[in-house]
Amino acid sequence: MNPQSLDMLLDSAGLPIIVQGITGKIGSLHTELMLEYGTKVVGGVVPGKGGQSVHGVPVFNTVKEAVAVTSAKASINFVPAAFFFGAAEEAVRSGLKLTVAITEQVPVRDTLKLLKLSEENNATVIGPNTPGVIVPSRTKIGIMPPDPFEKGKVAVFSRSGTLMYEVAYHLSRSGFGQAIALGIGGDPINCTNLIECLDWVHGRKDIEAVVVVGEIGGDVEEKAVEHLSKKGNRKPMVAYVAGRYAPKEKKMGHAGAIILGSYGTAESKIKTFEGAGIPVALRPAEIPVKLGQVLKR
Amino acid sequence: MRLLEYQSKRLFSSVGIKTPRGSVARVEQDAVDAARRLGLPVVLKSQVAVGGRGKAGGIVKVDRESDLSESFRRVKNLAIGGLRPEVILVEEAAPYQKELYVSIVLDRGLRRFILIASAEGGIEVESSGGRLTVPLQDGQVSKESAKELGGKLGLGGASLDDFVDIAVKLSTLSSKIEAVLSEINPLAVLRDGRLVALDAKVDVDDSAIFRHPELAQFSAAESLEAEAAKEGFAFVELDGSLAVIGNGAGLVLSTLDLVVDNGGKPACFLDLGGGASKDRIYAALELVNRFPKASKILLNVFGGITRCTDVALGVREAYEKGVISKPLAARISGAGQEEALQILRGLPVKVYTTIEETLKAAMT
C-alpha cells in the first residue's frame, strides 16, 4: 500500500478513473451511478470492446491505451473472479497507483500475487471484495449508495459493505460526517489492511476521528491495536465488531468471517480494543454516541 | 471446502505422502472385509469434518474380529458436532513411537502462507506452545528450510529425510489444489524411524474451486446449505427458531447479535449478497420458509443499490404465490422506503424502517 495513493484521492478535486469491466451489467450500472455522484469516470476497459461507449464513457481494449488517451489515475475493477487477476495486473503494470477491486470470490492465491505485485510497483490496491471508497460530496470509487454518507471529518474503515452504509447513516444523522469511508474487504487477505489504513489516517490533519467496523475472523483488529499501542499516540477512535454470537468453524457470508478454534472471535477483538482504551459500540446506532463521548461533544 | 480425512489422504497418496493402508466402509460388511484384508488390529475412524473426533469417541481401535461389528455400529451412529458420518475409514493400526505436527496454512496477518511444525503432535497441539513457523515464498517449502526445521524438531536419519520429503510434497499439493490449510496431525514416527501421515485435514479455497474440476467428486451431498449456495446465498444453520435474512454479511452478523442481545435465538444466517433483486428476495423467503427449524422470519435490508421497492415486490410475490406461511417481520430502510411500505400494505408482514422496532415485532 502506498499512502500517497489515498492522499491523491483525498486531495484532488476530481480524480480521473477508468472502469475495468464497464460493459458488464454491474460495471455499467455503477458507471452511471458514479457519474451521477460526480466521480470523474474518463474511460472503460474491456478487451475486444474498444471503440464502444457506455453512458458516454469511451471503452478501450487495454488499460495502457485508456491511460494514454484519458490520463486516468485510478481504476475500479468489476472483472469476474476468473479473469480478475489478469485485469488487476494490467492496471498495476500500466502505472496506476490506485485500484479498487470490487470483485468477489477471488482465489486467495490470486490476491496474494496481486499484493506482491502492488508492493513491487508501489501501488495501492483496495480489496478485493470491497464496496470501494467514498469521499462524501466529492467522489466515490465504489458501489455504495450515496444517501447515508455526508461530508465531514471522520474516517470509517470497514470489513463489510452494507454495515459500512448502516454505520455511515447513523454517523451522518448524528452530525458526524465522513472525510472518507473505505471498505477494506471481506476476504481473508486484504491488499490494503486495517493497519495500513490507520497509519495513513494518522498523518491526515483533516481527519479528526476514526471508526473501525470489524467483524469475526482473523486477527487484523488485534494486530492493528497492537500496532497503535507501539506507536503510542493515535486519533480518537471507536470500534464496532459484528458477530458476537456467530458459531465457530462456519464461514459467515464473507470468506474472511470465520472463527477457527479461539482464533477470530468477536470477544477477543472487543477485549483488545477495550484494553487499549478504544470504546466498542454494541450496535451500529451506538457508534455516534460513543464517538460523541470520545470527542467530548 | 473442507475435505474429509479419507479424501485428504487420497490427495496425499497422489503426491507420494505415505498414509496407513486402509479403505472406506459404508456398511458393516465393508468393515469386516477391510479388517480381514488389512489384518487386525484396525482403527475405525468416523468421517466427519469436525475436530475432536478422538475425544468424542469417533476413533476406535479394534483388536478382535468379534468386536468389529459392534464398534462399527457405535462409530457410525455417533453424532459429532451435530454431524453423523456417511462412511467410516478402516485403517491398519501401525505401532509408532512419537507424534509430530506439520501444516501449511494461510497466515492472514502476515498475508502469506506459512509452514508450521511441532515436535508434539496429537490432539493438544493447538494449545501447546512449542510450534515453529516458517513464512513461505510463494507458498513453496524449500528442501533447505525443511531440513533446518526438521533439525530443530530433533529429527535425524531416515526421519529427517522423510520429514523434508513430506514438507516439500505437502506444499506442492497445497499449491496445486489451492488449499488454504493442509495439515498432518499427527505425523507419526514409526518404530523404524519412517514417517507416516496418521491423519489428514485439507481445506480448499472455496473461491478457487471453479478451476479444479478434479475436486468436484469431493463436494458435499445435497443440503439446504448447498441449495442456498446455488442461489448465490450464504446460509448457515444455527440452533434457534428465528430465521435471519439480510443483505450483506456484516449486516446479517450484526442482526444476529441484536437478536441474541434481545433474548431471541436465530435459526439461521442468510446473506442475500449484493444487488438483492425482487427474485432473490422471493427465493430467499421461499427457501427459509421450508427450513424446519425456523418458526418466524426476520428480514433486514438496508437499501441502497438494492432498491427498497424491489425488496417489497419480492416479499409481495412470495405472499401472492403462497410460499410464506411463517410470521414475517421486515426492516426495510433506505431510498424508496415509503414506496416499499405502500407496496406491502394489506399483507400480513410487519414492516418497519428501524431494526429496533422490527426486532420487537419479530419477538412477540
XYZ file of C-alpha atoms in Angstrom:
661
model
C 0.000 0.000 0.000
C 1.251 3.431 -0.963
C -0.193 6.125 1.328
C 0.229 8.737 -1.398
C -2.475 6.964 -3.403
C -5.042 7.736 -0.724
C -3.691 11.272 -0.325
C -4.181 11.696 -4.055
C -7.788 10.566 -3.688
C -8.493 12.974 -0.842
C -6.580 15.952 -2.171
C -7.524 16.053 -5.848
C -10.678 17.847 -6.887
C -11.735 15.091 -9.258
C -9.562 12.027 -9.644
C -9.944 10.650 -13.196
C -10.676 6.932 -13.144
C -11.281 4.059 -15.526
C -13.754 1.213 -15.064
C -12.467 -2.274 -15.850
C -15.374 -4.467 -16.874
C -17.506 -1.447 -17.833
C -19.721 -3.298 -20.337
C -20.973 -5.864 -17.803
C -24.310 -5.375 -16.039
C -22.758 -4.304 -12.718
C -19.931 -2.330 -14.312
C -22.333 -0.372 -16.482
C -24.834 0.295 -13.668
C -22.163 1.587 -11.313
C -20.508 3.680 -14.003
C -23.817 5.504 -14.302
C -24.187 5.848 -10.523
C -20.608 7.049 -10.069
C -21.059 9.632 -12.823
C -24.255 10.818 -11.112
C -22.313 11.266 -7.886
C -19.725 13.375 -9.652
C -16.927 10.845 -9.975
C -14.752 11.628 -12.978
C -15.092 8.398 -14.950
C -12.991 9.038 -18.054
C -12.811 5.613 -19.624
C -13.651 1.945 -19.524
C -11.619 -1.118 -20.401
C -12.885 -4.393 -21.840
C -10.672 -6.424 -24.174
C -12.265 -6.639 -27.600
C -14.807 -3.905 -26.940
C -12.638 -0.877 -27.697
C -14.478 1.847 -29.592
C -17.828 1.329 -27.871
C -19.160 3.718 -25.275
C -21.095 3.180 -22.044
C -23.101 6.105 -20.600
C -20.985 8.357 -22.806
C -17.719 6.917 -21.472
C -15.319 5.647 -24.172
C -14.279 1.987 -23.952
C -10.714 0.843 -24.684
C -9.188 -2.572 -25.296
C -6.315 -2.139 -22.846
C -5.556 -0.155 -19.715
C -2.416 1.232 -21.325
C -4.425 2.698 -24.187
C -7.057 4.091 -21.806
C -4.416 5.750 -19.642
C -2.583 7.217 -22.653
C -5.755 8.792 -24.026
C -7.513 9.838 -20.808
C -4.682 10.386 -18.255
C -6.643 8.284 -15.747
C -5.003 7.942 -12.328
C -7.008 5.117 -10.804
C -9.106 2.109 -11.696
C -12.166 0.367 -10.355
C -12.276 -3.331 -11.195
C -15.525 -5.271 -11.744
C -13.976 -8.084 -13.790
C -15.311 -11.552 -12.786
C -13.098 -13.619 -10.474
C -11.855 -15.984 -13.189
C -10.298 -13.085 -15.120
C -9.793 -10.679 -12.240
C -6.076 -11.128 -11.638
C -5.097 -10.503 -15.258
C -7.114 -7.287 -15.323
C -5.761 -6.051 -11.983
C -2.210 -6.872 -13.036
C -2.685 -4.837 -16.182
C -3.792 -1.812 -14.157
C -0.818 -2.006 -11.788
C 1.679 -2.582 -14.607
C 0.240 0.357 -16.524
C 1.340 2.621 -13.698
C -1.999 3.236 -11.954
C -1.274 3.847 -8.284
C -4.785 3.132 -7.071
C -7.005 0.158 -7.902
C -10.316 -0.527 -6.195
C -11.118 -4.224 -6.533
C -14.865 -4.788 -6.161
C -14.794 -8.377 -7.457
C -15.965 -11.077 -5.037
C -14.721 -14.653 -4.667
C -11.210 -14.028 -5.912
C -8.985 -17.069 -5.219
C -6.754 -16.175 -2.290
C -3.582 -17.061 -4.206
C -4.521 -14.511 -6.863
C -4.942 -11.908 -4.111
C -1.509 -12.792 -2.695
C 0.066 -12.425 -6.150
C -1.649 -9.067 -6.594
C -0.498 -7.892 -3.172
C 3.105 -8.715 -4.052
C 2.809 -7.023 -7.433
C 1.304 -3.888 -5.905
C 4.131 -3.697 -3.365
C 6.771 -4.086 -6.076
C 5.136 -1.292 -8.065
C 4.485 0.999 -5.128
C 0.775 0.907 -5.900
C -2.311 0.660 -3.703
C -4.975 -1.959 -4.234
C -8.108 -1.740 -2.099
C -9.970 -5.049 -1.732
C -10.824 -7.413 -3.231
C -14.435 -7.974 -2.164
C -14.827 -4.353 -1.114
C -17.702 -1.902 -1.644
C -14.971 0.610 -2.525
C -14.096 4.015 -1.159
C -16.074 7.251 -0.923
C -15.064 10.829 -0.214
C -18.531 12.206 0.536
C -19.796 15.065 -1.648
C -16.736 14.692 -3.858
C -16.156 11.316 -5.389
C -16.931 7.681 -4.936
C -14.985 4.828 -6.422
C -17.301 2.062 -5.407
C -20.778 0.621 -5.280
C -22.047 2.280 -2.102
C -25.340 4.185 -2.139
C -24.686 7.915 -1.658
C -27.523 8.748 0.752
C -26.035 7.511 4.047
C -22.794 9.457 3.554
C -22.232 13.095 4.448
C -19.137 15.243 4.254
C -17.167 15.624 7.472
C -14.064 14.755 9.471
C -14.475 11.109 10.449
C -12.738 8.220 8.692
C -14.622 4.916 8.533
C -12.751 1.680 7.797
C -14.954 -1.353 7.424
C -14.602 -5.038 6.634
C -18.197 -5.134 5.496
C -20.202 -3.300 2.838
C -23.801 -2.871 3.915
C -22.717 -2.478 7.506
C -20.490 0.415 6.442
C -23.555 2.094 4.895
C -25.565 1.477 8.056
C -22.801 2.911 10.231
C -22.387 5.953 7.960
C -26.136 6.524 8.119
C -26.077 6.642 11.928
C -22.980 8.854 11.957
C -24.424 11.314 9.423
C -27.717 11.537 11.298
C -25.830 12.496 14.447
C -23.795 15.158 12.704
C -20.614 13.153 12.244
C -19.884 13.487 8.541
C -17.111 11.491 6.951
C -13.864 12.563 5.313
C -13.562 9.093 3.840
C -15.256 5.728 4.169
C -13.251 2.798 2.907
C -14.146 -0.874 2.706
C -11.040 -2.928 3.359
C -12.824 -6.043 2.090
C -14.457 -9.192 3.393
C -11.780 -11.658 2.263
C -9.110 -13.314 4.441
C -6.407 -11.266 2.686
C -6.847 -7.535 2.125
C -4.368 -5.872 -0.225
C -4.717 -2.750 1.929
C -5.248 -3.807 5.511
C -6.515 -2.056 8.601
C -3.013 -1.298 9.921
C -2.074 0.460 6.692
C -5.299 2.471 6.787
C -4.684 3.551 10.368
C -1.079 4.515 9.608
C -2.247 6.617 6.700
C -5.002 8.343 8.659
C -2.514 9.290 11.359
C -0.818 11.745 9.008
C -4.046 13.416 7.899
C -4.718 16.686 9.728
C -8.170 16.956 8.139
C -9.338 13.743 9.819
C -10.476 14.151 13.388
C -11.598 10.680 14.428
C -11.736 7.093 13.233
C -14.467 4.455 13.286
C -13.374 0.859 12.773
C -16.091 -1.577 11.697
C -14.681 -5.030 12.330
C -16.107 -8.494 12.269
C -15.227 -12.031 13.295
C -12.355 -13.862 11.609
C -8.604 -13.398 11.562
C -6.774 -11.059 13.898
C -6.448 -7.853 11.908
C -8.217 -5.839 14.630
C -5.930 -7.249 17.344
C -2.814 -6.648 15.229
C -3.937 -3.103 14.475
C -4.440 -2.285 18.155
C -1.042 -3.761 18.995
C 0.483 -1.623 16.249
C -1.226 1.534 17.548
C -0.093 0.810 21.102
C 3.507 0.505 19.937
C 3.284 3.832 18.150
C 1.985 5.495 21.285
C -0.443 8.109 20.008
C -3.489 7.780 17.826
C -6.593 9.619 16.683
C -9.774 9.405 18.770
C -11.366 6.113 17.840
C -14.497 3.997 18.272
C -14.876 0.394 17.194
C -17.698 -1.952 16.381
C -17.359 -5.718 15.906
C -20.082 -7.780 14.224
C -20.592 -11.440 15.025
C -20.590 -11.774 18.824
C -22.948 -14.726 18.533
C -21.604 -16.322 15.375
C -20.925 -20.061 15.561
C -17.384 -21.387 15.251
C -15.867 -23.039 12.175
C -18.547 -21.558 9.896
C -17.908 -19.096 7.114
C -20.435 -16.315 7.755
C -21.068 -14.880 4.299
C -17.642 -13.303 3.869
C -14.770 -15.647 3.065
C -12.844 -13.957 5.871
C -15.583 -14.091 8.515
C -14.795 -17.392 10.184
C -13.802 -18.323 13.729
C -11.233 -21.141 13.891
C -10.931 -22.544 17.398
C -10.342 -19.458 19.519
C -8.854 -17.513 16.599
C -11.015 -14.722 15.247
C -13.696 -14.353 17.922
C -15.546 -11.083 18.451
C -14.805 -11.437 22.157
C -11.048 -11.297 21.579
C -11.349 -8.262 19.320
C -13.637 -6.375 21.692
C -11.359 -7.150 24.636
C -8.338 -5.924 22.689
C -10.000 -2.648 21.690
C -11.262 -2.005 25.199
C -7.906 -2.951 26.707
C -6.339 -0.162 24.653
C -8.983 2.336 25.750
C -10.905 2.259 22.470
C -14.668 2.184 23.193
C -16.649 -0.540 21.443
C -20.257 0.044 20.415
C -22.608 -2.906 20.822
C -24.816 -1.939 17.895
C -24.395 0.385 14.926
C -26.741 3.026 16.388
C -24.470 3.301 19.435
C -21.394 4.297 17.417
C -22.170 8.048 17.239
C -22.971 8.047 20.966
C -19.562 6.594 21.805
C -17.888 8.876 19.310
C -19.548 11.887 20.937
C -18.150 10.788 24.297
C -14.656 10.305 22.877
C -14.719 13.722 21.236
C -16.354 15.221 24.360
C -19.285 16.602 22.424
C -14.300 -26.703 1.055
C -13.227 -28.830 3.957
C -12.390 -32.342 2.780
C -12.878 -35.465 4.836
C -9.874 -37.359 6.160
C -10.060 -40.174 3.611
C -10.419 -37.663 0.765
C -7.439 -35.687 2.034
C -5.439 -38.913 2.314
C -6.226 -39.797 -1.300
C -4.721 -36.463 -2.285
C -1.705 -37.131 -0.051
C -1.159 -40.503 -1.735
C -1.398 -38.866 -5.141
C 1.722 -36.801 -4.385
C 3.558 -39.601 -2.566
C 2.952 -38.727 1.099
C 2.703 -42.030 2.948
C -0.535 -42.823 4.805
C -1.617 -46.033 6.595
C -3.207 -48.737 4.432
C -6.968 -48.600 4.660
C -10.324 -48.411 2.958
C -13.687 -46.753 3.287
C -16.659 -48.655 4.751
C -20.284 -47.687 4.202
C -21.811 -50.774 5.790
C -20.691 -53.296 8.406
C -19.675 -55.915 5.845
C -17.281 -53.423 4.196
C -15.544 -53.008 7.538
C -15.284 -56.769 8.103
C -13.820 -57.276 4.632
C -11.356 -54.438 5.152
C -10.224 -55.776 8.532
C -9.572 -59.224 7.061
C -7.540 -57.748 4.244
C -5.556 -55.348 6.450
C -5.137 -57.702 9.414
C -6.046 -56.845 12.987
C -5.763 -54.609 14.877
C -7.502 -51.892 12.858
C -8.719 -48.400 13.644
C -12.260 -47.237 12.805
C -12.403 -43.525 12.095
C -15.611 -41.521 11.761
C -15.530 -39.414 8.574
C -16.984 -36.111 9.692
C -15.372 -32.753 9.007
C -15.079 -31.592 12.615
C -12.237 -31.525 15.120
C -12.059 -33.538 18.330
C -13.227 -36.854 16.852
C -10.968 -38.876 19.143
C -12.237 -37.255 22.328
C -15.846 -37.660 21.167
C -15.405 -41.407 20.639
C -15.329 -41.281 16.849
C -11.982 -43.084 16.600
C -11.885 -46.647 17.952
C -9.161 -49.284 17.861
C -10.424 -52.828 17.319
C -8.232 -55.805 18.343
C -10.651 -58.721 17.857
C -12.877 -59.533 14.922
C -15.745 -60.330 17.311
C -15.737 -56.664 18.447
C -15.756 -55.248 14.954
C -19.492 -55.145 14.232
C -20.475 -53.525 17.474
C -17.668 -50.932 17.259
C -18.611 -50.145 13.678
C -22.249 -49.518 14.592
C -21.258 -47.347 17.526
C -18.937 -45.129 15.452
C -21.381 -44.991 12.544
C -24.286 -43.852 14.728
C -22.331 -41.371 16.806
C -23.053 -37.710 16.023
C -20.051 -35.441 16.469
C -20.692 -31.715 16.495
C -24.186 -32.467 15.183
C -22.836 -34.478 12.231
C -23.199 -38.201 11.569
C -20.689 -39.890 9.251
C -21.708 -41.260 5.862
C -18.676 -43.532 5.863
C -16.089 -44.966 8.237
C -12.397 -45.190 7.400
C -10.900 -48.579 8.360
C -7.109 -48.438 8.699
C -4.253 -50.631 9.833
C -3.113 -49.714 13.348
C 0.628 -49.314 12.974
C 2.623 -49.023 16.219
C 4.595 -45.799 16.426
C 6.994 -44.168 18.855
C 6.238 -40.469 18.535
C 3.791 -37.922 17.140
C 4.756 -34.774 15.229
C 2.687 -31.985 13.730
C 3.056 -30.251 10.376
C 0.807 -27.944 8.382
C 0.771 -25.324 5.654
C -1.695 -22.570 6.323
C -2.626 -19.088 5.176
C -1.438 -16.553 7.766
C -3.838 -13.636 7.479
C -1.710 -11.226 9.482
C 1.495 -11.910 7.527
C -0.517 -12.165 4.312
C 1.478 -15.244 3.318
C 1.392 -18.994 3.564
C 3.439 -20.415 6.422
C 4.773 -23.833 7.355
C 4.065 -24.822 10.947
C 5.721 -27.771 12.697
C 5.861 -29.089 16.218
C 7.689 -31.959 17.915
C 4.455 -32.696 19.754
C 1.547 -33.763 17.613
C -1.788 -35.103 18.697
C -4.939 -33.509 19.933
C -3.385 -30.914 22.235
C -1.188 -29.310 19.599
C -3.441 -26.287 19.165
C -2.909 -25.256 22.749
C 0.755 -26.210 23.046
C 3.385 -23.541 22.730
C 6.223 -25.373 21.012
C 5.287 -24.510 17.459
C 7.876 -23.465 14.896
C 6.831 -21.431 11.864
C 8.480 -20.566 8.559
C 6.994 -17.943 6.198
C 6.922 -19.331 2.660
C 7.943 -17.719 -0.603
C 5.004 -18.181 -2.985
C 3.677 -20.986 -0.810
C 6.541 -23.373 -1.599
C 8.674 -25.165 1.020
C 12.344 -25.469 0.049
C 14.368 -28.567 0.927
C 16.859 -26.415 2.826
C 14.285 -24.750 5.055
C 12.519 -28.074 5.691
C 15.825 -29.666 6.673
C 16.617 -26.850 9.071
C 13.147 -27.067 10.610
C 13.343 -30.878 10.930
C 16.677 -30.484 12.700
C 15.092 -28.093 15.195
C 12.419 -30.710 15.878
C 15.233 -33.090 16.831
C 14.881 -35.347 13.809
C 17.754 -37.165 12.118
C 18.471 -40.053 9.745
C 15.502 -41.556 7.919
C 13.070 -39.440 9.960
C 14.691 -36.216 8.794
C 14.763 -37.374 5.165
C 11.084 -38.283 5.347
C 10.202 -35.000 7.044
C 11.875 -32.962 4.297
C 10.199 -35.044 1.614
C 6.752 -34.731 3.221
C 7.014 -30.984 3.879
C 8.027 -30.294 0.270
C 5.305 -32.565 -1.127
C 2.706 -31.051 1.182
C 3.498 -27.582 -0.139
C 3.384 -28.831 -3.730
C -0.027 -30.374 -3.112
C -1.274 -27.295 -1.267
C -0.373 -25.026 -4.208
C -1.694 -27.460 -6.788
C -5.175 -27.796 -5.290
C -5.168 -24.237 -3.859
C -5.682 -25.298 -0.269
C -5.863 -22.710 2.498
C -5.000 -25.383 5.063
C -3.144 -28.701 4.675
C -2.472 -30.370 7.980
C -0.951 -33.639 9.182
C -1.731 -34.190 12.844
C -0.308 -36.470 13.917
C 2.592 -37.203 11.651
C 3.748 -40.456 13.243
C 7.342 -41.618 13.633
C 7.194 -45.409 13.241
C 9.471 -47.808 15.130
C 11.877 -47.903 12.181
C 12.042 -44.112 12.119
C 9.972 -43.661 8.960
C 7.182 -41.063 8.909
C 3.533 -41.667 8.063
C 0.537 -39.301 7.994
C -1.932 -40.770 10.502
C -4.456 -38.009 9.985
C -5.063 -35.537 7.172
C -7.032 -32.339 7.007
C -7.343 -30.287 3.836
C -9.420 -27.168 3.321
C -9.585 -25.944 -0.281
C -10.105 -22.252 -1.139
C -13.822 -22.067 -1.995
C -13.158 -19.213 -4.403
C -10.697 -21.319 -6.403
C -12.811 -24.450 -6.837
C -14.015 -23.270 -10.242
C -10.589 -24.071 -11.672
C -10.338 -27.504 -10.029
C -12.866 -29.804 -11.666
C -10.834 -32.738 -10.308
C -12.082 -31.867 -6.802
C -15.774 -31.917 -7.728
C -16.027 -35.569 -6.633
C -15.416 -34.401 -3.056
C -18.223 -31.836 -2.839
C -20.873 -32.398 -0.198
C -24.247 -34.011 -0.736
C -27.482 -32.039 -1.182
C -28.406 -29.867 1.741
C -30.232 -26.613 2.320
C -26.782 -25.014 2.556
C -25.832 -26.352 -0.886
C -29.189 -25.320 -2.327
C -28.710 -21.814 -0.947
C -25.203 -21.675 -2.396
C -26.631 -22.440 -5.835
C -28.831 -19.358 -5.488
C -25.760 -17.368 -4.518
C -26.789 -17.042 -0.863
C -24.572 -17.698 2.126
C -26.578 -19.865 4.514
C -25.533 -21.143 7.927
C -27.758 -23.238 10.144
C -27.980 -22.150 13.795
C -29.709 -23.508 16.907
C -32.715 -21.237 17.448
C -36.063 -20.647 15.770
C -35.929 -17.160 14.211
C -34.636 -17.166 10.643
C -32.495 -14.087 9.948
C -32.146 -12.808 6.387
C -30.341 -9.674 5.264
C -28.269 -8.089 2.507
C -24.562 -8.137 3.268
C -22.590 -10.479 5.518
C -21.671 -7.858 8.101
C -25.227 -6.588 8.349
C -26.606 -10.091 8.931
C -23.903 -10.824 11.534
C -24.802 -7.585 13.258
C -28.504 -8.551 13.142
C -27.757 -11.920 14.779
C -26.040 -10.053 17.613
C -29.062 -7.776 18.063
C -31.452 -10.739 18.080
C -29.481 -12.561 20.774
C -28.950 -9.359 22.795
C -32.727 -9.013 22.895
C -33.344 -12.561 24.053
C -34.025 -14.159 20.667
C -32.497 -17.285 19.157
C -31.535 -17.258 15.464
C -32.380 -20.368 13.402
C -30.110 -19.428 10.540
C -27.931 -16.813 8.911
C -28.831 -15.982 5.315
C -26.878 -13.356 3.416
C -28.613 -12.347 0.196
C -25.416 -10.817 -1.102
C -25.163 -7.612 -3.076
C -27.785 -6.421 -5.537
C -30.684 -8.215 -3.862
C -33.326 -8.112 -6.582
C -37.012 -8.948 -6.339
C -36.348 -12.524 -7.486
C -33.621 -13.089 -4.934
C -35.784 -11.834 -2.069
C -38.512 -14.198 -3.237
C -36.087 -17.145 -3.484
C -34.651 -16.492 -0.014
C -38.089 -16.291 1.626
C -39.195 -19.468 -0.144
C -36.067 -21.310 0.988
C -36.216 -20.175 4.603
C -39.936 -20.871 4.891
C -39.141 -24.532 4.104
C -36.430 -24.635 6.795
C -37.946 -26.796 9.559
C -36.123 -25.090 12.444
C -37.493 -21.662 11.567
C -40.813 -20.707 13.120
C -40.523 -16.988 12.343
C -38.625 -14.899 9.829
C -36.789 -11.592 10.259
C -35.717 -9.711 7.136
C -33.243 -6.847 7.476
C -32.498 -4.902 4.320
C -30.506 -1.709 4.228
C -31.409 -0.459 0.798
C -29.021 1.402 -1.382
C -28.208 -0.033 -4.707
C -30.669 -2.709 -3.615
C -33.872 -0.793 -4.119
C -36.420 -0.909 -1.311
C -39.240 -1.184 -3.844
C -37.651 -4.309 -5.343
C -37.427 -5.825 -1.880
C -41.093 -5.078 -1.258
C -42.119 -6.523 -4.620
C -40.220 -9.720 -3.816
C -41.995 -10.013 -0.468
C -45.372 -9.358 -2.073
C -44.784 -12.004 -4.714
C -43.886 -14.528 -2.011
C -47.275 -13.906 -0.392
C -49.145 -13.945 -3.696
C -47.652 -17.296 -4.642
C -48.249 -18.658 -1.158
C -44.633 -19.556 -0.327
C -44.660 -17.767 3.051
C -46.636 -19.388 5.834
C -44.477 -18.292 8.774
C -44.760 -14.918 10.530
C -42.506 -12.341 8.865
C -41.170 -9.077 10.256
C -39.180 -6.882 7.902
C -36.973 -3.868 8.295
C -36.681 -2.021 5.026
C -34.634 1.142 5.175
C -33.063 3.411 2.601
C -34.020 5.126 -0.626
C -37.614 4.339 -1.597
C -38.664 3.057 1.818
C -42.013 4.925 1.780
C -42.960 3.378 -1.538
C -41.963 -0.030 -0.227
C -44.331 0.343 2.729
C -47.116 1.210 0.259
C -46.465 -1.928 -1.770
C -46.731 -4.099 1.338
C -49.894 -2.509 2.714
C -52.592 -5.064 3.492
C -50.188 -8.033 3.608
C -49.576 -9.985 6.840
C -45.923 -8.817 7.003
C -44.998 -6.384 9.763
C -42.783 -3.710 8.196
C -40.671 -1.028 9.878
C -37.791 1.237 8.964
C -35.691 0.667 12.093
C -34.225 -2.619 13.244
C -35.271 -1.989 16.863
C -38.999 -1.899 16.005
C -38.673 -4.901 13.723
C -36.935 -6.939 16.414
C -39.696 -6.177 18.875
C -42.313 -7.311 16.360
C -40.402 -10.461 15.489
C -40.093 -11.477 19.129
C -43.757 -11.196 20.024
